[in-house]
Short mmCIF file of C-alpha atoms in Angstrom, two decimals:
data_model
loop_
_atom_site.label_atom_id
_atom_site.label_comp_id
_atom_site.label_asym_id
_atom_site.label_seq_id
_atom_site.Cartn_x
_atom_site.Cartn_y
_atom_site.Cartn_z
CA MET A 1 57.61 -46.28 147.85
CA LYS A 2 54.83 -43.93 148.44
CA PRO A 3 56.79 -40.66 149.22
CA LEU A 4 59.09 -41.48 145.80
CA HIS A 5 55.90 -41.81 143.88
CA ARG A 6 54.61 -38.44 145.18
CA LEU A 7 58.05 -36.86 144.32
CA VAL A 8 57.78 -37.96 140.80
CA ARG A 9 54.12 -37.04 140.43
CA MET A 10 54.90 -33.44 141.78
CA HIS A 11 57.93 -33.02 139.40
CA ILE A 12 55.52 -34.13 136.39
CA ALA A 13 53.05 -31.48 137.44
CA SER A 14 55.78 -28.78 137.80
CA VAL A 15 56.73 -29.50 134.31
CA GLY A 16 53.47 -29.34 132.97
CA VAL A 17 52.86 -25.96 134.58
CA SER A 18 56.19 -24.59 133.13
CA LYS A 19 55.36 -26.02 129.52
CA PHE A 20 51.80 -24.47 129.71
CA CYS A 21 53.33 -21.13 130.81
CA PHE A 22 55.88 -21.11 128.07
CA LEU A 23 53.14 -21.86 125.57
CA LEU A 24 51.08 -19.29 126.91
CA SER A 25 53.62 -16.66 126.61
CA LEU A 26 54.18 -17.37 123.13
CA ALA A 27 50.55 -17.15 122.45
CA PHE A 28 50.75 -13.78 123.97
CA CYS A 29 53.85 -12.56 122.01
CA GLY A 30 52.13 -13.59 118.91
CA VAL A 31 49.20 -11.50 119.72
CA LEU A 32 51.14 -8.75 120.35
CA LEU A 33 53.03 -8.95 117.08
CA LEU A 34 49.57 -9.12 115.29
CA LEU A 35 48.11 -6.05 117.25
CA ILE A 36 51.19 -3.65 117.18
CA PRO A 37 50.91 -2.57 113.29
CA ALA A 38 47.11 -2.10 113.84
CA LEU A 39 47.67 0.39 116.95
CA GLN A 40 50.13 2.20 115.28
CA PRO A 41 49.17 5.55 113.70
CA PRO A 42 49.20 5.77 109.97
CA ALA A 43 52.62 6.81 108.61
CA ARG A 44 52.87 10.46 107.12
CA GLN A 45 53.59 10.26 103.18
CA VAL A 46 57.10 11.89 102.71
CA ASP A 47 57.38 13.93 99.37
CA LEU A 48 60.33 12.28 97.68
CA PRO A 49 62.91 14.73 95.98
CA GLN A 50 61.61 15.34 92.48
CA PRO A 51 64.37 15.63 89.82
CA ARG A 52 65.05 19.12 88.44
CA PRO A 53 63.78 20.21 85.28
CA GLN A 54 66.04 20.79 82.74
CA VAL A 55 66.52 24.51 82.03
CA ARG A 56 68.10 25.93 78.83
CA PRO A 57 70.80 28.70 79.89
CA ALA A 58 69.19 31.83 78.90
CA GLN A 59 70.45 33.72 76.12
CA THR A 60 72.12 36.90 77.12
CA GLY A 61 69.90 39.83 76.77
CA GLN A 62 67.02 37.75 75.37
CA SER A 63 64.51 40.19 76.57
CA HIS A 64 66.52 43.01 74.68
CA HIS A 65 67.64 41.50 71.52
CA ALA A 66 65.40 40.88 68.80
CA GLY A 67 67.21 38.80 65.82
CA LEU A 68 69.97 37.02 65.14
CA ARG A 69 72.47 37.11 62.41
CA ALA A 70 75.38 35.11 61.61
CA GLY A 71 78.70 36.95 60.91
CA SER A 72 81.81 35.42 59.30
CA ASP A 73 83.40 33.95 62.47
CA HIS A 74 80.68 35.41 65.22
CA GLU A 75 77.19 34.93 65.99
CA GLU A 76 75.53 38.37 66.04
CA GLU A 77 71.99 39.25 67.87
CA THR A 78 70.19 42.49 67.59
CA ASP A 79 69.24 44.72 70.55
CA SER A 80 65.68 45.93 70.11
CA THR A 81 66.24 48.56 72.60
CA THR A 82 69.39 49.90 71.78
CA GLY A 83 70.86 49.12 68.34
CA LEU A 84 74.22 48.80 69.32
CA LYS A 85 77.02 46.67 68.12
CA ARG A 86 79.40 45.96 71.03
CA SER A 87 82.50 44.48 71.71
CA SER A 88 84.21 45.25 75.10
CA ALA A 89 85.62 43.03 77.66
CA GLY A 90 83.90 43.68 81.05
CA GLN A 91 81.92 42.71 83.79
CA GLY A 92 79.01 40.06 83.98
CA GLU A 93 78.36 36.50 84.21
CA SER A 94 79.77 34.21 81.90
CA THR A 95 78.55 30.31 80.89
CA GLU A 96 80.55 27.39 80.38
CA THR A 97 79.19 27.43 76.72
CA ASP A 98 80.85 30.91 76.62
CA VAL A 99 84.27 29.68 77.62
CA ILE A 100 84.20 26.90 75.40
CA ARG A 101 83.04 29.43 72.32
CA LYS A 102 85.76 31.69 73.37
CA GLU A 103 88.31 28.84 73.04
CA LYS A 104 86.97 27.55 69.88
CA TYR A 105 85.52 30.20 68.21
CA GLY A 106 86.62 33.60 69.69
CA PRO A 107 84.03 35.80 71.45
CA LYS A 108 80.63 36.01 70.81
CA ARG A 109 78.94 39.12 68.89
CA TRP A 110 75.54 40.48 68.26
CA THR A 111 73.92 43.76 67.60
CA ASP A 112 72.14 46.04 69.78
CA SER A 113 69.47 47.39 67.60
CA LYS A 114 68.47 50.55 69.56
CA THR A 115 72.10 51.89 69.94
CA GLY A 116 73.35 50.34 66.95
CA ALA A 117 76.31 48.86 68.60
CA LEU A 118 78.39 45.26 68.23
CA LEU A 119 78.52 43.74 71.36
CA VAL A 120 80.87 40.83 72.31
CA ARG A 121 80.89 38.43 75.00
CA LYS A 122 84.12 37.39 76.23
CA PRO A 123 84.77 34.47 78.92
CA ASN A 124 84.88 37.13 81.75
CA GLY A 125 81.76 38.64 80.90
CA LEU A 126 80.40 41.44 78.92
CA SER A 127 82.52 44.72 78.70
CA GLY A 128 80.37 47.74 79.92
CA SER A 129 77.42 45.33 80.43
CA ARG A 130 74.19 47.09 80.56
CA THR A 131 74.02 48.34 83.91
CA GLN A 132 71.80 51.64 83.73
CA ASP A 133 73.32 55.22 84.81
CA LEU A 134 70.76 57.73 86.21
CA LEU A 135 72.54 60.32 83.82
CA GLN A 136 71.91 64.11 83.13
CA LEU A 137 73.11 66.12 80.31
CA LYS A 138 75.49 67.82 82.93
CA ASP A 139 77.65 64.52 83.47
CA ILE A 140 78.67 64.51 79.82
CA PHE A 141 81.70 66.40 78.68
CA ILE A 142 81.51 67.16 75.08
CA ALA A 143 84.69 68.31 73.25
CA VAL A 144 84.61 69.86 70.01
CA LYS A 145 87.82 69.85 67.90
CA THR A 146 88.30 72.80 65.23
CA THR A 147 90.84 75.24 64.13
CA LYS A 148 90.41 78.88 63.93
CA LYS A 149 89.75 79.30 60.23
CA TYR A 150 86.59 77.40 60.70
CA HIS A 151 85.46 79.46 63.82
CA LYS A 152 83.01 81.43 61.34
CA SER A 153 81.85 79.09 58.78
CA ARG A 154 81.54 76.06 61.11
CA LEU A 155 81.60 76.92 64.76
CA GLY A 156 79.01 79.65 63.79
CA LEU A 157 76.71 77.09 62.89
CA LEU A 158 77.23 74.84 65.78
CA THR A 159 76.80 77.27 68.45
CA GLN A 160 73.51 78.43 66.68
CA THR A 161 72.13 74.95 66.87
CA TRP A 162 72.92 71.89 69.17
CA VAL A 163 75.79 73.57 71.16
CA SER A 164 73.06 76.17 72.37
CA GLN A 165 71.31 73.48 73.94
CA ALA A 166 74.27 72.18 76.04
CA GLN A 167 76.59 75.29 76.33
CA GLU A 168 77.85 74.43 79.61
CA GLN A 169 78.61 70.87 78.87
CA THR A 170 80.38 71.58 75.58
CA PHE A 171 84.10 72.82 75.27
CA ILE A 172 85.41 73.97 71.82
CA PHE A 173 89.15 73.14 71.39
CA THR A 174 90.92 75.21 68.96
CA ASP A 175 94.36 76.70 67.85
CA GLY A 176 93.93 80.52 68.23
CA GLU A 177 92.14 82.97 70.40
CA ASP A 178 88.68 84.53 69.26
CA LYS A 179 87.77 86.86 71.75
CA GLU A 180 84.57 87.92 69.32
CA LEU A 181 83.16 84.44 69.15
CA GLN A 182 83.67 83.99 72.99
CA LYS A 183 81.83 87.31 73.39
CA ARG A 184 79.00 86.69 70.97
CA THR A 185 78.27 82.95 71.82
CA GLY A 186 79.38 82.57 75.47
CA ALA A 187 80.67 79.21 74.51
CA ASN A 188 83.65 77.43 76.43
CA ILE A 189 86.53 78.09 74.09
CA ILE A 190 89.96 76.47 75.02
CA ASN A 191 93.03 77.71 73.42
CA THR A 192 95.40 74.45 73.24
CA ASN A 193 98.25 76.64 71.80
CA CYS A 194 98.61 73.65 69.07
CA SER A 195 99.55 74.06 65.76
CA ALA A 196 96.69 74.86 63.35
CA ALA A 197 98.23 72.36 60.64
CA HIS A 198 96.16 69.33 60.08
CA THR A 199 99.36 67.02 61.08
CA ARG A 200 99.60 64.06 63.24
CA GLN A 201 101.36 66.14 65.77
CA ALA A 202 98.85 68.83 65.93
CA LEU A 203 96.05 66.68 65.96
CA CYS A 204 97.49 64.56 69.19
CA CYS A 205 98.33 67.83 70.93
CA LYS A 206 94.67 68.96 70.78
CA MET A 207 93.59 65.42 71.80
CA SER A 208 95.93 65.43 74.71
CA VAL A 209 94.58 68.83 76.17
CA GLU A 210 90.85 67.39 75.86
CA TYR A 211 91.80 64.27 77.79
CA ASP A 212 93.34 66.40 80.58
CA LYS A 213 90.55 69.01 80.77
CA PHE A 214 88.01 65.93 80.87
CA ILE A 215 89.91 64.19 83.77
CA GLU A 216 89.80 67.78 85.68
CA SER A 217 86.21 68.17 84.99
CA GLN A 218 85.11 64.94 87.15
CA LYS A 219 82.34 64.34 84.78
CA LYS A 220 81.30 61.05 83.97
CA TRP A 221 81.48 60.64 80.18
CA PHE A 222 83.90 62.09 77.80
CA CYS A 223 82.57 62.47 73.95
CA HIS A 224 84.87 63.80 71.18
CA VAL A 225 83.24 65.29 67.93
CA ASP A 226 84.49 67.24 65.24
CA ASP A 227 83.51 70.63 64.11
CA ASP A 228 81.08 69.25 61.23
CA ASN A 229 79.25 67.29 63.45
CA TYR A 230 75.53 68.01 64.76
CA VAL A 231 75.24 66.29 68.10
CA ILE A 232 71.60 65.12 68.81
CA LEU A 233 71.61 65.26 72.45
CA PRO A 234 68.45 63.16 73.59
CA SER A 235 69.88 60.33 71.52
CA LEU A 236 73.40 60.73 73.12
CA LEU A 237 71.81 60.89 76.57
CA ARG A 238 69.48 58.06 75.92
CA LEU A 239 72.61 55.94 74.56
CA LEU A 240 75.14 56.64 77.48
CA SER A 241 72.48 56.15 80.00
CA SER A 242 72.11 52.38 78.95
CA TYR A 243 75.95 51.99 80.47
CA HIS A 244 77.48 52.82 83.67
CA HIS A 245 80.35 55.16 83.79
CA SER A 246 82.30 53.27 86.11
CA GLN A 247 82.39 50.63 83.38
CA ASP A 248 84.88 49.96 80.43
CA VAL A 249 83.17 51.63 77.77
CA TYR A 250 84.35 52.87 74.35
CA LEU A 251 81.47 53.67 72.03
CA GLY A 252 82.19 54.90 68.36
CA ARG A 253 82.08 53.98 64.58
CA PRO A 254 85.21 52.57 62.77
CA SER A 255 85.88 54.23 59.37
CA LEU A 256 87.53 50.86 58.18
CA ASP A 257 85.84 47.55 57.87
CA HIS A 258 88.90 45.73 59.26
CA PRO A 259 91.33 46.72 62.32
CA ILE A 260 94.24 48.79 61.91
CA GLU A 261 97.78 47.28 62.28
CA ALA A 262 100.79 49.18 63.93
CA ALA A 263 104.30 48.23 65.01
CA GLU A 264 104.15 47.47 68.91
CA ARG A 265 106.68 50.28 70.14
CA VAL A 266 105.18 50.59 73.65
CA LYS A 267 105.41 47.16 75.17
CA SER A 268 107.93 46.10 72.75
CA ASP A 269 110.93 47.10 70.50
CA GLY A 270 108.60 47.65 67.51
CA SER A 271 109.78 43.99 65.82
CA VAL A 272 106.18 42.74 66.40
CA SER A 273 102.74 44.46 65.23
CA VAL A 274 99.40 44.66 66.76
CA LYS A 275 96.20 44.70 65.45
CA PHE A 276 92.94 47.05 67.04
CA TRP A 277 89.95 49.02 66.13
CA PHE A 278 89.42 52.49 66.52
CA ALA A 279 86.52 54.87 66.59
CA THR A 280 86.95 57.66 63.72
CA GLY A 281 86.87 60.95 65.35
CA GLY A 282 84.99 62.50 62.25
CA ALA A 283 82.09 60.50 63.56
CA GLY A 284 82.52 61.03 67.23
CA PHE A 285 83.28 58.59 70.19
CA CYS A 286 82.59 58.25 73.75
CA ILE A 287 84.69 57.10 76.72
CA SER A 288 83.29 56.12 80.12
CA ARG A 289 85.21 57.92 83.01
CA GLY A 290 86.11 54.63 84.52
CA LEU A 291 87.81 53.66 81.41
CA ALA A 292 89.50 57.08 80.87
CA LEU A 293 90.98 56.94 84.32
CA LYS A 294 93.03 53.57 83.30
CA MET A 295 94.11 55.39 80.38
CA SER A 296 96.05 57.68 82.28
CA PRO A 297 99.51 56.22 82.03
CA TRP A 298 99.65 56.55 78.48
CA ALA A 299 97.37 59.79 77.99
CA SER A 300 97.81 62.19 80.73
CA LEU A 301 99.89 65.23 81.04
CA GLY A 302 101.68 65.09 77.79
CA ASN A 303 101.81 61.20 77.88
CA PHE A 304 99.30 61.13 74.94
CA ILE A 305 101.56 62.87 72.42
CA SER A 306 104.78 60.57 73.57
CA THR A 307 102.47 57.43 72.87
CA ALA A 308 101.46 58.50 69.68
CA GLU A 309 104.87 59.28 68.50
CA LYS A 310 105.89 55.85 69.34
CA ILE A 311 103.22 54.35 67.22
CA ARG A 312 103.40 57.12 64.61
CA LEU A 313 99.49 57.04 64.21
CA PRO A 314 96.93 60.08 64.56
CA ASP A 315 94.77 61.08 67.65
CA ASP A 316 91.93 58.72 66.90
CA CYS A 317 93.96 55.66 66.24
CA THR A 318 95.88 56.57 69.37
CA ILE A 319 92.81 56.21 71.31
CA GLY A 320 91.98 52.95 69.99
CA TYR A 321 95.52 51.81 70.49
CA ILE A 322 95.45 52.51 74.21
CA ILE A 323 92.16 51.17 74.88
CA GLU A 324 92.07 47.99 72.76
CA ALA A 325 95.85 47.15 72.60
CA LEU A 326 97.05 48.11 76.13
CA LEU A 327 94.01 47.99 77.95
CA GLU A 328 92.57 45.15 76.13
CA VAL A 329 88.87 46.71 76.09
CA THR A 330 87.27 46.22 72.81
CA LEU A 331 85.45 49.05 70.80
CA THR A 332 81.89 48.99 71.20
CA HIS A 333 80.69 49.41 67.32
CA THR A 334 77.81 51.77 67.10
CA HIS A 335 75.87 52.66 63.67
CA LEU A 336 74.53 55.97 65.45
CA PHE A 337 77.48 57.95 64.93
CA HIS A 338 78.21 59.37 61.45
CA SER A 339 80.70 61.21 59.58
CA HIS A 340 81.08 62.95 56.11
CA LEU A 341 83.11 59.91 54.87
CA GLU A 342 79.76 57.73 54.69
CA ASN A 343 76.84 58.01 52.07
CA LEU A 344 74.54 60.12 54.39
CA GLN A 345 72.00 60.14 51.89
CA LYS A 346 71.33 56.49 52.59
CA LEU A 347 70.39 57.05 56.11
CA PRO A 348 66.29 56.53 56.47
CA THR A 349 64.53 59.64 56.63
CA ASP A 350 62.64 58.44 59.52
CA THR A 351 65.45 57.63 61.95
CA VAL A 352 67.86 60.77 61.41
CA LEU A 353 66.32 62.08 64.40
CA ASP A 354 67.31 58.90 66.31
CA GLN A 355 70.96 59.16 65.44
CA VAL A 356 73.71 60.66 67.96
CA THR A 357 76.03 62.38 65.44
CA LEU A 358 75.65 63.63 62.02
CA SER A 359 77.63 65.30 59.49
CA TYR A 360 77.86 66.77 55.90
CA GLY A 361 80.01 66.52 52.93
CA GLY A 362 82.72 68.93 52.42
CA PHE A 363 83.90 71.11 49.47
CA GLU A 364 84.22 68.30 47.52
CA ASN A 365 80.69 66.47 47.88
CA ARG A 366 78.28 69.18 49.13
CA ARG A 367 75.19 67.21 48.17
CA ASN A 368 76.24 64.65 50.94
CA VAL A 369 73.83 65.13 53.34
CA VAL A 370 71.12 63.45 55.35
CA SER A 371 67.79 63.46 53.41
CA ILE A 372 65.02 65.12 55.81
CA VAL A 373 62.26 67.53 55.24
CA GLY A 374 61.67 70.56 56.89
CA GLY A 375 61.27 74.37 57.33
CA PHE A 376 64.36 75.11 55.30
CA THR A 377 65.28 74.39 51.68
CA LEU A 378 68.34 72.66 50.40
CA TYR A 379 69.68 76.36 49.54
CA GLU A 380 68.73 77.90 52.71
CA ASP A 381 70.03 74.95 54.79
CA PRO A 382 72.72 73.17 53.03
CA THR A 383 74.13 71.01 55.89
CA ARG A 384 70.64 70.45 57.07
CA PHE A 385 71.62 71.05 60.44
CA LYS A 386 69.04 73.89 60.78
CA THR A 387 66.36 71.42 59.61
CA VAL A 388 67.28 68.96 62.05
CA HIS A 389 67.61 71.31 64.78
CA CYS A 390 64.18 73.17 64.17
CA LEU A 391 62.80 69.25 64.14
CA LEU A 392 64.17 68.80 67.50
CA TYR A 393 63.55 72.25 68.99
CA ALA A 394 60.54 73.65 67.31
CA ASP A 395 60.46 76.67 69.74
CA THR A 396 63.92 77.96 68.65
CA ASP A 397 63.04 81.54 67.78
CA TRP A 398 64.67 81.40 64.27
CA CYS A 399 62.72 78.39 63.26
CA PRO A 400 59.87 78.50 60.98
CA LYS A 401 56.97 78.20 63.04
CA LEU A 402 54.29 76.70 60.61
CA LYS A 403 56.71 73.96 59.10
CA ALA A 404 58.19 72.69 62.35
CA ARG A 405 57.35 69.66 63.67
CA HIS A 406 58.82 67.95 66.73
CA LYS A 407 59.22 64.17 66.54
CA HIS A 408 59.99 63.41 70.39
#
């Protein structure tokens, strides 16, 4: 029995040791669990992502536009830098709200206060968006339309004034040879061999030659004026420099307060009509080279005459038809171009030298001239072109030196 008791005691002792070791290990693990958090380095605080601030979409041209006025169907703003009213489909960025506005209300319009143009934003952007061009006077092709009977009475005044400052850039399109004028002035006179009659066909004939000569010139801008316009060259250069010649830009002033309507005989059989704006040639207009090249199928090499005959409209209307109706580029309306059809006396005196073109009344309204004071009386300078010229170029040899002043 003694060996049996010994075995029992040994078994009890081993069980006790096992229990003690088990409890000791549990205690050790508990201590480790308590010490682990204290032994770990402090956790770095990670910046949680912050919600993005809600930013309202910036209004186009906010830095350039001062003022907002409502129109009948469109919102209009005024650009304090250019004075333009612009409306051309072109390049630029559009926002979702612009697309919604287009679908619901039509294109958004505003007025550029420096250039006087009515600007229109379409879903695909702003035509002729304001990418500036490093422009010089030599980059502009200025076409003057005239007829031989006005060579002495009208062209003489132009060559004496503004044309003398842009002789290489100005091309006079007429309907008869005049070697005396060519010799006396040295002007670029182009005989179009068109009729001297003031008919639709004759006017379109001259415009067709103007267009082809511009394309050949490789210049950046085509500007058309009449022989009763004074072109203020610094203002013209400033206006065109605010665009880029590769964009689709059509600048001018309509003579009507509504689009013209004509039968569509180019894209259809004339059973439907089309509405479009056009810039009156009597005030002058300008077209970028990028847009002029796109006009080629309907304007180059005599095609302009056939296009005009199809819609049965004169030259300036046909220009508007090709650009607005066929190419779907909107006219950029600007109040800086002026014709004899306006009441020119209403033009504020302190803004006269900031305009791009001026004009004067004909025989029926000789007093329709700009109100400006200078070195000449109204009798001495009935068109006021000499007065304007001497205010711009006071060092001209025939200007009254004592009374002349230079605004710029």
